[in-house]
Structures are given as C-alpha cells and as structure tokens.
Coordinates of C-alpha atoms (C1' of nucleotides) in Angstrom, one line a residue:
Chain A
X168 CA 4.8 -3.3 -18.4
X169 CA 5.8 -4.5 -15.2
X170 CA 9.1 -3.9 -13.5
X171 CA 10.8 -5.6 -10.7
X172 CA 13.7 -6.2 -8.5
X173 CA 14.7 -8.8 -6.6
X174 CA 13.0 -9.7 -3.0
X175 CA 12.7 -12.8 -1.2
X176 CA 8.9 -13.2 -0.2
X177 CA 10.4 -14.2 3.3
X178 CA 12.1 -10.6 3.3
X179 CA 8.7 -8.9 2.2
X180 CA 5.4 -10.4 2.3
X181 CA 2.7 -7.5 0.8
X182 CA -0.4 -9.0 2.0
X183 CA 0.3 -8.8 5.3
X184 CA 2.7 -6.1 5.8
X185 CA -0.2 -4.1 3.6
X186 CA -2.9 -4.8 5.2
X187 CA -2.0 -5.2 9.1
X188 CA -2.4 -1.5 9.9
X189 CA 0.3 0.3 9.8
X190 CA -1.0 2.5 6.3
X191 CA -4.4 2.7 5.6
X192 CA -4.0 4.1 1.8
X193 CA -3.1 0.1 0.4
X194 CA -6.2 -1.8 -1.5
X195 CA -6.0 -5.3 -3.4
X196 CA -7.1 -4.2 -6.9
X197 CA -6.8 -8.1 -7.8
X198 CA -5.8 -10.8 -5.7
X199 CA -2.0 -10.2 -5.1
X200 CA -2.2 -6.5 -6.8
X201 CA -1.7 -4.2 -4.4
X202 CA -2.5 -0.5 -5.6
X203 CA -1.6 2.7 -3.5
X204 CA 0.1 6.2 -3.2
X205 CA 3.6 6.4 -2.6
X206 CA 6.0 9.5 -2.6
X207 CA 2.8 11.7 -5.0
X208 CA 2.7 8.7 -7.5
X209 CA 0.6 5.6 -7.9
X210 CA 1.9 2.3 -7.5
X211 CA 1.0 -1.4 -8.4
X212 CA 2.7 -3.5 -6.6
X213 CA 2.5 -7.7 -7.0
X214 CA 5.4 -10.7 -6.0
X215 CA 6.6 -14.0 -6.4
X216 CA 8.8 -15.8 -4.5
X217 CA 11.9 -14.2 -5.0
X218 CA 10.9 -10.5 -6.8
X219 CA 8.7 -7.7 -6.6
X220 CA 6.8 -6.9 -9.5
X221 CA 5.6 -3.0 -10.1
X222 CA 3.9 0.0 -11.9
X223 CA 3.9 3.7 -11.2
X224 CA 1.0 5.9 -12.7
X225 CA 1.4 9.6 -12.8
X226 CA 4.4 11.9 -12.2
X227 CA 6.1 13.0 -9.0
X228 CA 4.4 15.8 -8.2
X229 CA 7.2 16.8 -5.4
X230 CA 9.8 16.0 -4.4
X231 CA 10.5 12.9 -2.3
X232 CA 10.9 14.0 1.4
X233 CA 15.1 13.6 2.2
X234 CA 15.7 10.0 2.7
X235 CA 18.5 8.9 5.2
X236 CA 20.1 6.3 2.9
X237 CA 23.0 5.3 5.0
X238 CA 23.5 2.1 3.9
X239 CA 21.0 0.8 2.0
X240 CA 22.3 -1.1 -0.9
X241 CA 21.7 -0.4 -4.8
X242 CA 20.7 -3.6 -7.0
X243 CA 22.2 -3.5 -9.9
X244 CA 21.0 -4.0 -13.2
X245 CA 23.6 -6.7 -13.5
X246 CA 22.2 -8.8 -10.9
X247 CA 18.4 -8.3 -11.7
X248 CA 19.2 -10.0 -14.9
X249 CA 20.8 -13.2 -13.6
X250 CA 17.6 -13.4 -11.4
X251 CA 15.5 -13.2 -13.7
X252 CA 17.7 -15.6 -16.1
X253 CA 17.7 -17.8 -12.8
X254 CA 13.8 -18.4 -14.2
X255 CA 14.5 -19.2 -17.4
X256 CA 14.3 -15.3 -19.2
X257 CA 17.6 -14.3 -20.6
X258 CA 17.3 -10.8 -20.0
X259 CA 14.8 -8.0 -20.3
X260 CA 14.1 -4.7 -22.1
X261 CA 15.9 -1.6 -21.1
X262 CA 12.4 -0.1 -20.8
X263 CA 11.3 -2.5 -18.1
X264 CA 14.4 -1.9 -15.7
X265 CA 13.1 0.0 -13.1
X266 CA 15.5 3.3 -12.6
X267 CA 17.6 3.6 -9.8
X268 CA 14.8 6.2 -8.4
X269 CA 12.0 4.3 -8.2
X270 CA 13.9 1.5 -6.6
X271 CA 15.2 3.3 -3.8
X272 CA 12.1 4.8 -3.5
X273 CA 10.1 0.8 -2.7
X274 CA 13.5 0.0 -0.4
X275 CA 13.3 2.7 1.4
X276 CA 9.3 2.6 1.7
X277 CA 9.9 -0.8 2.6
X278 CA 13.6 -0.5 4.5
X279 CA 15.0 -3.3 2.5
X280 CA 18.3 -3.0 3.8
X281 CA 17.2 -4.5 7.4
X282 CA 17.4 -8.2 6.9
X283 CA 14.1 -9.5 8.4
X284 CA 14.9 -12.8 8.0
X285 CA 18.2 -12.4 10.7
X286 CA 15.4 -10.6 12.8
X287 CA 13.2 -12.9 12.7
X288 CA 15.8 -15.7 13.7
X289 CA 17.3 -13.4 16.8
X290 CA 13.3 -12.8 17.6
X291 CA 12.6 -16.7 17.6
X292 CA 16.3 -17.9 19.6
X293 CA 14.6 -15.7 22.6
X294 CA 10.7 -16.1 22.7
X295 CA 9.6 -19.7 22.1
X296 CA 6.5 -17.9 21.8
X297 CA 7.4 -15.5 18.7
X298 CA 8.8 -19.1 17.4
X299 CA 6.0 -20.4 17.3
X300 CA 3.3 -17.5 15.6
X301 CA 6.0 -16.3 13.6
X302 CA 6.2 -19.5 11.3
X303 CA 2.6 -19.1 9.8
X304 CA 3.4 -15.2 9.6
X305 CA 6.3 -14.3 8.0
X306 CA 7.9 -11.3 5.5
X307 CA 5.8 -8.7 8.2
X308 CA 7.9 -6.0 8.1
X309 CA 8.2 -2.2 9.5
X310 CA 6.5 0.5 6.7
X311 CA 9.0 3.7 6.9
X312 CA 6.1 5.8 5.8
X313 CA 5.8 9.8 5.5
X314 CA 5.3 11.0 8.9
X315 CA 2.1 13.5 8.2
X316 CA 0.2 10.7 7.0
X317 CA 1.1 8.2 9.7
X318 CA 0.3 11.1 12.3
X319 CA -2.9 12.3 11.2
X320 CA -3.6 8.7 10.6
X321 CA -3.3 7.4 13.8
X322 CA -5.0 10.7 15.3
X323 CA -8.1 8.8 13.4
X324 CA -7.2 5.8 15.1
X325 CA -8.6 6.3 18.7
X326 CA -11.0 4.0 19.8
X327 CA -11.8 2.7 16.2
X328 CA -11.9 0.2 13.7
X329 CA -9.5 -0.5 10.8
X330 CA -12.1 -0.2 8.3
X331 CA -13.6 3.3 9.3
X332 CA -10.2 4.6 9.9
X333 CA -9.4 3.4 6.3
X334 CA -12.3 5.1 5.0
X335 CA -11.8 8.5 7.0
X336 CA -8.1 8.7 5.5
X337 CA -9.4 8.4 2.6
X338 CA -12.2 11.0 2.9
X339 CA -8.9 13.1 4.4
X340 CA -6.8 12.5 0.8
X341 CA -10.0 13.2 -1.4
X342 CA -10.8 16.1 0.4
X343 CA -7.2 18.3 1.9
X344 CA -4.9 16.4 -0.6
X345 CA -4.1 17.0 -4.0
X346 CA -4.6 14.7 -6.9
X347 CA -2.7 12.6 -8.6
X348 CA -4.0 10.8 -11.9
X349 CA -7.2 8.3 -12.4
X350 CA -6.2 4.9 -12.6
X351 CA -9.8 3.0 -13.8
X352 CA -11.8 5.7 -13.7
X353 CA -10.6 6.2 -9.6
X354 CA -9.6 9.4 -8.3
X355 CA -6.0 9.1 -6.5
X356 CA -5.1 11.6 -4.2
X357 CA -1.5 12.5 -2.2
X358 CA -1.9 12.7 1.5
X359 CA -3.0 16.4 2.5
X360 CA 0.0 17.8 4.1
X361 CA -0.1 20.1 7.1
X362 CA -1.1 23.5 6.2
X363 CA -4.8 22.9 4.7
X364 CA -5.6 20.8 7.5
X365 CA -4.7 24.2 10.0
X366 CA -7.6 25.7 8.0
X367 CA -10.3 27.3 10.7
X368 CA -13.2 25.4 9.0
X369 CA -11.7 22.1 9.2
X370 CA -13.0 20.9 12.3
X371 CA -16.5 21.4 10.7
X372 CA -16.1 20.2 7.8
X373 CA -14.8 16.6 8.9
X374 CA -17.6 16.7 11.7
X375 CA -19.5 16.7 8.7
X376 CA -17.6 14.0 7.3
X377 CA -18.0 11.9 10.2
X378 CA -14.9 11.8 11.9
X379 CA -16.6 12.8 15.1
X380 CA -14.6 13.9 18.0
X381 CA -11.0 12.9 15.9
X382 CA -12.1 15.9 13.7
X383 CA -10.7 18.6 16.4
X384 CA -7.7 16.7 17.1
X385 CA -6.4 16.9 13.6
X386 CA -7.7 20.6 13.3
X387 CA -5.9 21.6 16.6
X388 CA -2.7 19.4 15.5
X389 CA -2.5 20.9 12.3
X390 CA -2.8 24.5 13.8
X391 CA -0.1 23.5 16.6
X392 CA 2.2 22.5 14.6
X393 CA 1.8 25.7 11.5
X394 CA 2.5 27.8 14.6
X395 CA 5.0 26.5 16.8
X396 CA 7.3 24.3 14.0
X397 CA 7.2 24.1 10.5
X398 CA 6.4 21.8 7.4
X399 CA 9.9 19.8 8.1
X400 CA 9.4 19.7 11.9
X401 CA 8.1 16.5 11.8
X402 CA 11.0 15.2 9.6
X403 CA 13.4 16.4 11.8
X404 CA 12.3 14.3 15.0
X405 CA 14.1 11.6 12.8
X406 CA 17.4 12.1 14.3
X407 CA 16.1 12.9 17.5
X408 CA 16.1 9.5 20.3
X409 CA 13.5 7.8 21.0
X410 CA 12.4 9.1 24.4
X411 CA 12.7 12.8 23.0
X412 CA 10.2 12.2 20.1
X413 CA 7.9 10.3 22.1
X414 CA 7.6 13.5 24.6
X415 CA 7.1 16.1 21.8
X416 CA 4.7 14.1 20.1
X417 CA 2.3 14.1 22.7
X418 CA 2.2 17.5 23.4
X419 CA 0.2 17.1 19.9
X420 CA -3.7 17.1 20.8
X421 CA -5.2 13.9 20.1
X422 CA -1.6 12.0 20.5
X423 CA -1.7 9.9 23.9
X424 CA 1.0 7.4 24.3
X425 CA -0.1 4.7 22.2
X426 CA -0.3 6.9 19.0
X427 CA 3.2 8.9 19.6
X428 CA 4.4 5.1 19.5
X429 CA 2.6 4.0 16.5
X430 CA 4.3 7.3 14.9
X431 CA 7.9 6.9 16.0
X432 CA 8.2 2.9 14.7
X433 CA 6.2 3.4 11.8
X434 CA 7.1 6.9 10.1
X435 CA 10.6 8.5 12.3
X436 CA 12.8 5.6 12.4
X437 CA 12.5 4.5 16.3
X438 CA 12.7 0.6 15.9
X439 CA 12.7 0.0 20.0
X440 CA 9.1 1.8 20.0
X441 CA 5.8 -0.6 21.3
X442 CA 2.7 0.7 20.4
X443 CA 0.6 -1.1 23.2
X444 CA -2.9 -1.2 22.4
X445 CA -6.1 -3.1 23.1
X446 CA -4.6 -6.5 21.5
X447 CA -0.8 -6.1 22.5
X448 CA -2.5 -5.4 26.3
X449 CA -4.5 -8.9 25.5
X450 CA -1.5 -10.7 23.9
X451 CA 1.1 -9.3 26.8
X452 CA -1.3 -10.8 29.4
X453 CA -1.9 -13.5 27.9
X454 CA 1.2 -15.1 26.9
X455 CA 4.0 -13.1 28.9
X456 CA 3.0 -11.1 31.5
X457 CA 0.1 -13.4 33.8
X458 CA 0.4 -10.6 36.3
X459 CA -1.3 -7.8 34.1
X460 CA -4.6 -10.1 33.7
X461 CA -5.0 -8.6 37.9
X462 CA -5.0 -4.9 36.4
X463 CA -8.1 -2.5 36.1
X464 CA -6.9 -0.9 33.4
X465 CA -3.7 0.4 31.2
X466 CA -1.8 2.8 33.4
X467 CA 0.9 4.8 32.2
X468 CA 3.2 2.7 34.5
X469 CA 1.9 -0.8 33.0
X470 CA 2.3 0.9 29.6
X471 CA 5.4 1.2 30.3
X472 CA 6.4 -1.7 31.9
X473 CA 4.9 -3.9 29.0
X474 CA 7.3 -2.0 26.5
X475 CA 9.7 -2.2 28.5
X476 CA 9.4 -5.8 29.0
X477 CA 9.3 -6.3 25.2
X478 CA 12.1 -4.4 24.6
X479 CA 13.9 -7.0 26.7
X480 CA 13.5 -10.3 25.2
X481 CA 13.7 -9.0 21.8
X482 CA 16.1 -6.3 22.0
X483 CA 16.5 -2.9 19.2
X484 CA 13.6 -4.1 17.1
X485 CA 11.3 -5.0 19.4
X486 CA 8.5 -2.7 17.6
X487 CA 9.3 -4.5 14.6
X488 CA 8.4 -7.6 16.5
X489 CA 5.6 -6.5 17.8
X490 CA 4.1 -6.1 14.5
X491 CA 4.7 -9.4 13.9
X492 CA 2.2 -10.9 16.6
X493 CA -0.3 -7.9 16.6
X494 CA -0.7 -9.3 13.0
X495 CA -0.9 -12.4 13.6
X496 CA -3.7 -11.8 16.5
X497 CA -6.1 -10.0 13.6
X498 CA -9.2 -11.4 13.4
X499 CA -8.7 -11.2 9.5
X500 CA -5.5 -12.5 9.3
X501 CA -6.6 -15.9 11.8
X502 CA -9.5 -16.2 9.0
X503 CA -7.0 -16.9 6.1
X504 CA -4.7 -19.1 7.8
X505 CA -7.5 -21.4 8.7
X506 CA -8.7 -21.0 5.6
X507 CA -5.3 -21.9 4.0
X508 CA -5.4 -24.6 6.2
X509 CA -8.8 -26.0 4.9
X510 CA -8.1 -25.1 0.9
X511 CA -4.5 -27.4 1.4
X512 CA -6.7 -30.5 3.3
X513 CA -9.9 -31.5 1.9
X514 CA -11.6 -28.6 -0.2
X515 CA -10.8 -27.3 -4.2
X516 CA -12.5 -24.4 -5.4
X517 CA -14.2 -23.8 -2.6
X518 CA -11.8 -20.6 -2.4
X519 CA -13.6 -18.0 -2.0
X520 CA -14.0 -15.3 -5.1
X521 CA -13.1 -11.7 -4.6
X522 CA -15.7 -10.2 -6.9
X523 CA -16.0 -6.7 -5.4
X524 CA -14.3 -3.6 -6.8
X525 CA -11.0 -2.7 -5.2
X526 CA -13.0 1.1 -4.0
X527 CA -15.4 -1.0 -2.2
X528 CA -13.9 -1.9 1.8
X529 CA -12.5 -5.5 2.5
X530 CA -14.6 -6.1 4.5
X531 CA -16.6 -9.3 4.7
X532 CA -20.3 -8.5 3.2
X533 CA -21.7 -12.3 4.3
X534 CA -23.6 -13.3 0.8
X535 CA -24.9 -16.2 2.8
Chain B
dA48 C1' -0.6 7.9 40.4
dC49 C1' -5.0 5.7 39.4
dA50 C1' -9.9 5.0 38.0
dC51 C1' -13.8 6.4 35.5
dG52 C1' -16.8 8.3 32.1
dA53 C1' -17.5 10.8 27.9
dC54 C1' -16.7 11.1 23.2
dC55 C1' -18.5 10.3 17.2
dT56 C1' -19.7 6.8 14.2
dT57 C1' -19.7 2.4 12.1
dC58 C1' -19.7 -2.4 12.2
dC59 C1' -20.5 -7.0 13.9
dG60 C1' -22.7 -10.5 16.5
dC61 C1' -26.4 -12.2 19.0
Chain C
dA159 C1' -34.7 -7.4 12.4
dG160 C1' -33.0 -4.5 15.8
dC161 C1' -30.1 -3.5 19.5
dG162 C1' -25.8 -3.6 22.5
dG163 C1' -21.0 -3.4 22.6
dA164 C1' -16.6 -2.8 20.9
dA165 C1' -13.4 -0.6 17.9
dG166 C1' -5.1 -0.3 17.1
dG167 C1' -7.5 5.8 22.7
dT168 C1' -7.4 10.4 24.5
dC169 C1' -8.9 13.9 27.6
dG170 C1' -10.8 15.8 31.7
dT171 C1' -12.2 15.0 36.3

DNA sequence: ACACGACCTTCCGC
DNA sequence: AGCGGAAGGTCGT
C-alpha cells in the first residue's frame, strides 16, 4: 500500500535530486522507484506530478536525530484528500494516510518547507545563465541528510568517481552499520555511526576492502572525533555559522575545503556553502569567471573567490544553486536529456530497457 | 601563498 | 584487447 502527500514535481524531482551526488545510499529499484535508508528504515519512494508516493519497510530502530522544525508546515489529512479527490478518488483508507511521523520525516529529509520554485525564480531574475540550464533541470533540491553519513561519505569522495564511491558506502553500511530488514532478498543496512568506525583495525580492514588511501582518513576521523567530541558533536555544528563549521571540519583528516563544504550545505544546514570541485572549477571558468581559465590550479584564494563570487549573484542559497548546474553538467544527466530529446522527435520504443537488478551499479554496461 | 607529486582503485575511452 | 588518464581531493613538501 502506497502512501502519499502532496508535492509539486517542480518542488521535488527524485531522479535528479537522487541521483546527482549528494547521497550515495538511493537506487532505482524500477524506473521511477526509488529505494533507500532513511532515519534506520527503508523507504520506497515514487511521484506524479503533484504527490509523492511511499513505503517504509522495517521499524525505527532509533530514534530520529533532533530535527529543527521551525517552521516547516504540517499537511493535513484534510487537504491530502481534496488532492487526491482533485484526481478523481474521493477519499482514501485510514490505513494509507501516512502518520504525521513519517511525513515530517520525507519534509524534513527533503526540507519541504523551502519553496524551490521562488528559488529558482530569484536564481533565474539574476544569472541569465542559471535561466537558461535551469529550465531542462528543475525540482533539484538540497538533501538535509544525517551528517555522519554525509561526512564519511564525502571523505570517500576524494579524487573519485560516483560509482566507486557509491559502492564503498555501501561496503561501509554492510560492514560498520547495523541492519535493517531484507527487502527482495537484499540486505539493508543503517549507516555505521561513529564509534565502530574509531575501531584500531579499521584502517585494514577497508584497505582490504579497497578504499585505498580514504581508508585512514575515515579511521583517523572516526578516532578524532571519539576523543575530542562526542556522538552529537557533529549535530551540534548545526547552530554554529557557517565560517565556524567550515574551520572545525577541516581540522578532521581527510576533510580539505571542498568536502567541509559538501558537509555544511548538504547535512548542517549552511545554505550559502559552495562545494567547488573539478566541474564547478570548469563551469565557473567557463561561463562566469573567463579570468580563472589563466590559473595553474585551485588555490585556496581562487577557491574562495569563486564561492564568493557565487554567493553574490545568487545570494543565501547560492549552494542550493550550485547543485542545480553541477547537475546539470553530469555526464549522466546530459545523456537523458538528449535522449528525451530524441524519444519526443522521431523515435518510439527505442527507449532503452532497464533490465538490470536495482543491486547492480547504474552504470552503463554497453550491450552493443 | 603557490605549485607539484603522491596516493588506492576502478572505470571509461581510444 | 590493453593501456593511459581521470575520477565531486587532500596532504606533505
């Protein structure tokens, strides 16, 4: 039994906002059926135009991390009925009305309260540019994910593809992180948290999983962090500014610049944070900064500068923003669009069939 | 402050 | 077919 609650796709578009990055733990069981861990359960997520569809698979097996809810609205049962009456059902089940929990927990995963679709107009008023991508790309939208996971994460990140980073976090959650139920004979796991990653043996044990060098970053991280903080201490950089975080998170081994950004937008709230990377270096130069195309290579001070410069034109959100054109700059994502492109001109069923198992990467095995 | 090179491993393109 | 280079960087010189 599916439940659901209202969403505009242009508010929330899970393809993208899924599969551009930010988490690693999301897979497409079946086209449109997004399946992944969220708050120590198992969710199924799926949309149409104006709701989002879901299942959850297994209890909590903790408690959800403290939210800061300020201002994030309930939907009431009231109005999910005339939506759904809106297409023609007169009303549903008690059973299928998702409870006020599991609702807040998706609009808070997802920060629902933000209207994307104002940001994305403000975004578009000031950068001709963002104007234009953004049209082909919208409902990409910030993740507020747990912050050990988006830390350790990124750690894996450095120098590295999507696709082996996805398969290292999952190695990570198999291995550290506890399990949560088997959903088609699949093992889910939660994300480890901090404390068995501290473990003295850890750093041989994912050398021997073949996270390489990465593997005594998150080893030393872990231990830093067990010693010096606690559990929470990540939590609590939350209410800490922007500047502040960045600082302490790259006293962390293994956390440069780019990943203490990726971490403060994408798990501790910091909106105004640019991750700048090997793309956003390529699309800064490219299409607003001609004068970085002279550099050697990404100083600190040009690292700065290009956030900085982002942070002007499109103001508090400008890491949301960001998001929005290092999306639309993935190979991947180029590869649908033109392929949208070609299915809506001359070709039917000619789409192409997504046979392989949802375990298996995304990754394009050529069948020739 | 800036520029290099090393670093693990996998994947993709020629 | 097999090899070179890059991959959402970071660290030490």
């Amino acid at each position: 039994m599916w439940k659901s609650f209202v969403c505009p796709r242009s508010e929330l578009k899970l393809s993208t906002t899924l599969a551009c990055g930010q988490s690693f733990r999301w897979r497409e069981k079946n086209p449109g059926e997004w399946i992944g861990v969220l708050a120590g359960r198992v969710w199924l997520l799926s949309q149409d135009d104006d709701q989002i569809y879901f299942k959850t698979f297994g209890n909590s097996i903790r408690q959800d991390k403290p939210l800061s809810n300020v201002g994030r609205k309930r939907q009431t049962k009231a109005n999910l009925n005339t939506a759904l009456s809106d297409k023609g059902v007169s009303s549903i089940p008690e059973d299928n009305v998702c409870t006020a929990a599991e609702k807040e927990t998706l609009r808070d995963y997802f920060q629902l309260s933000v209207s994307l679709v104002e940001l994305y107009n403000s975004w578009s008023k000031s950068d001709l540019n963002f104007h234009q991508t953004a049209r082909n790309f919208d409902g990409i939208r910030m993740l507020r994910q747990d912050p050990v996971e988006n830390l350790f994460s990124f750690i894996c990140s450095s120098n590295n593809h999507i696709s082996r980073i996805s398969q290292m976090v999952e190695r990570l959650c198999q291995t550290y992180g506890d399990k949560i139920i088997d959903v088609d004979g699949y093992s889910f796991h939660a994300f480890p948290s901090v404390k068995p990653l501290a473990s003295d043996d850890v750093e041989q044990e994912l050398r021997a999983l073949g996270f390489g060098y990465r593997a005594k970053y998150i080893n030393q991280t872990a231990k830093h962090i067990m010693q010096y903080h606690d559990e929470n201490w990540l939590y609590s950089l939350r209410s800490l500014p922007y500047k502040e975080t960045k600082t302490e998170l790259m006293k962390l081994c293994g956390v440069g610049a780019k990943v203490a950004d990726c971490v403060c937008l994408m798990s501790l709230d910091k909106a105004e944070a640019v991750p700048v990377d090997t793309h956003v270096w390529q699309i800064a130069a490219r299409d607003y900064m001609p004068k970085l195309k002279q550099a050697k290579s990404l100083t600190d001070k040009l690292y700065g500068e290009i956030g900085d410069h982002f942070r002007g034109l499109w103001g508090d959100y400008a890491g949301w923003a960001h998001s929005v054109l290092f999306t639309a700059d993935l190979k991947q994502f180029k590869e649908e669009k033109s392929s949208e492109k070609l299915t809506e001109k001359k070709c039917q069923g000619k789409r192409k069939v997504e046979s392989d198992s949802f375990l298996t990467r995304k990754g394009k095995k050529k069948v020739k």
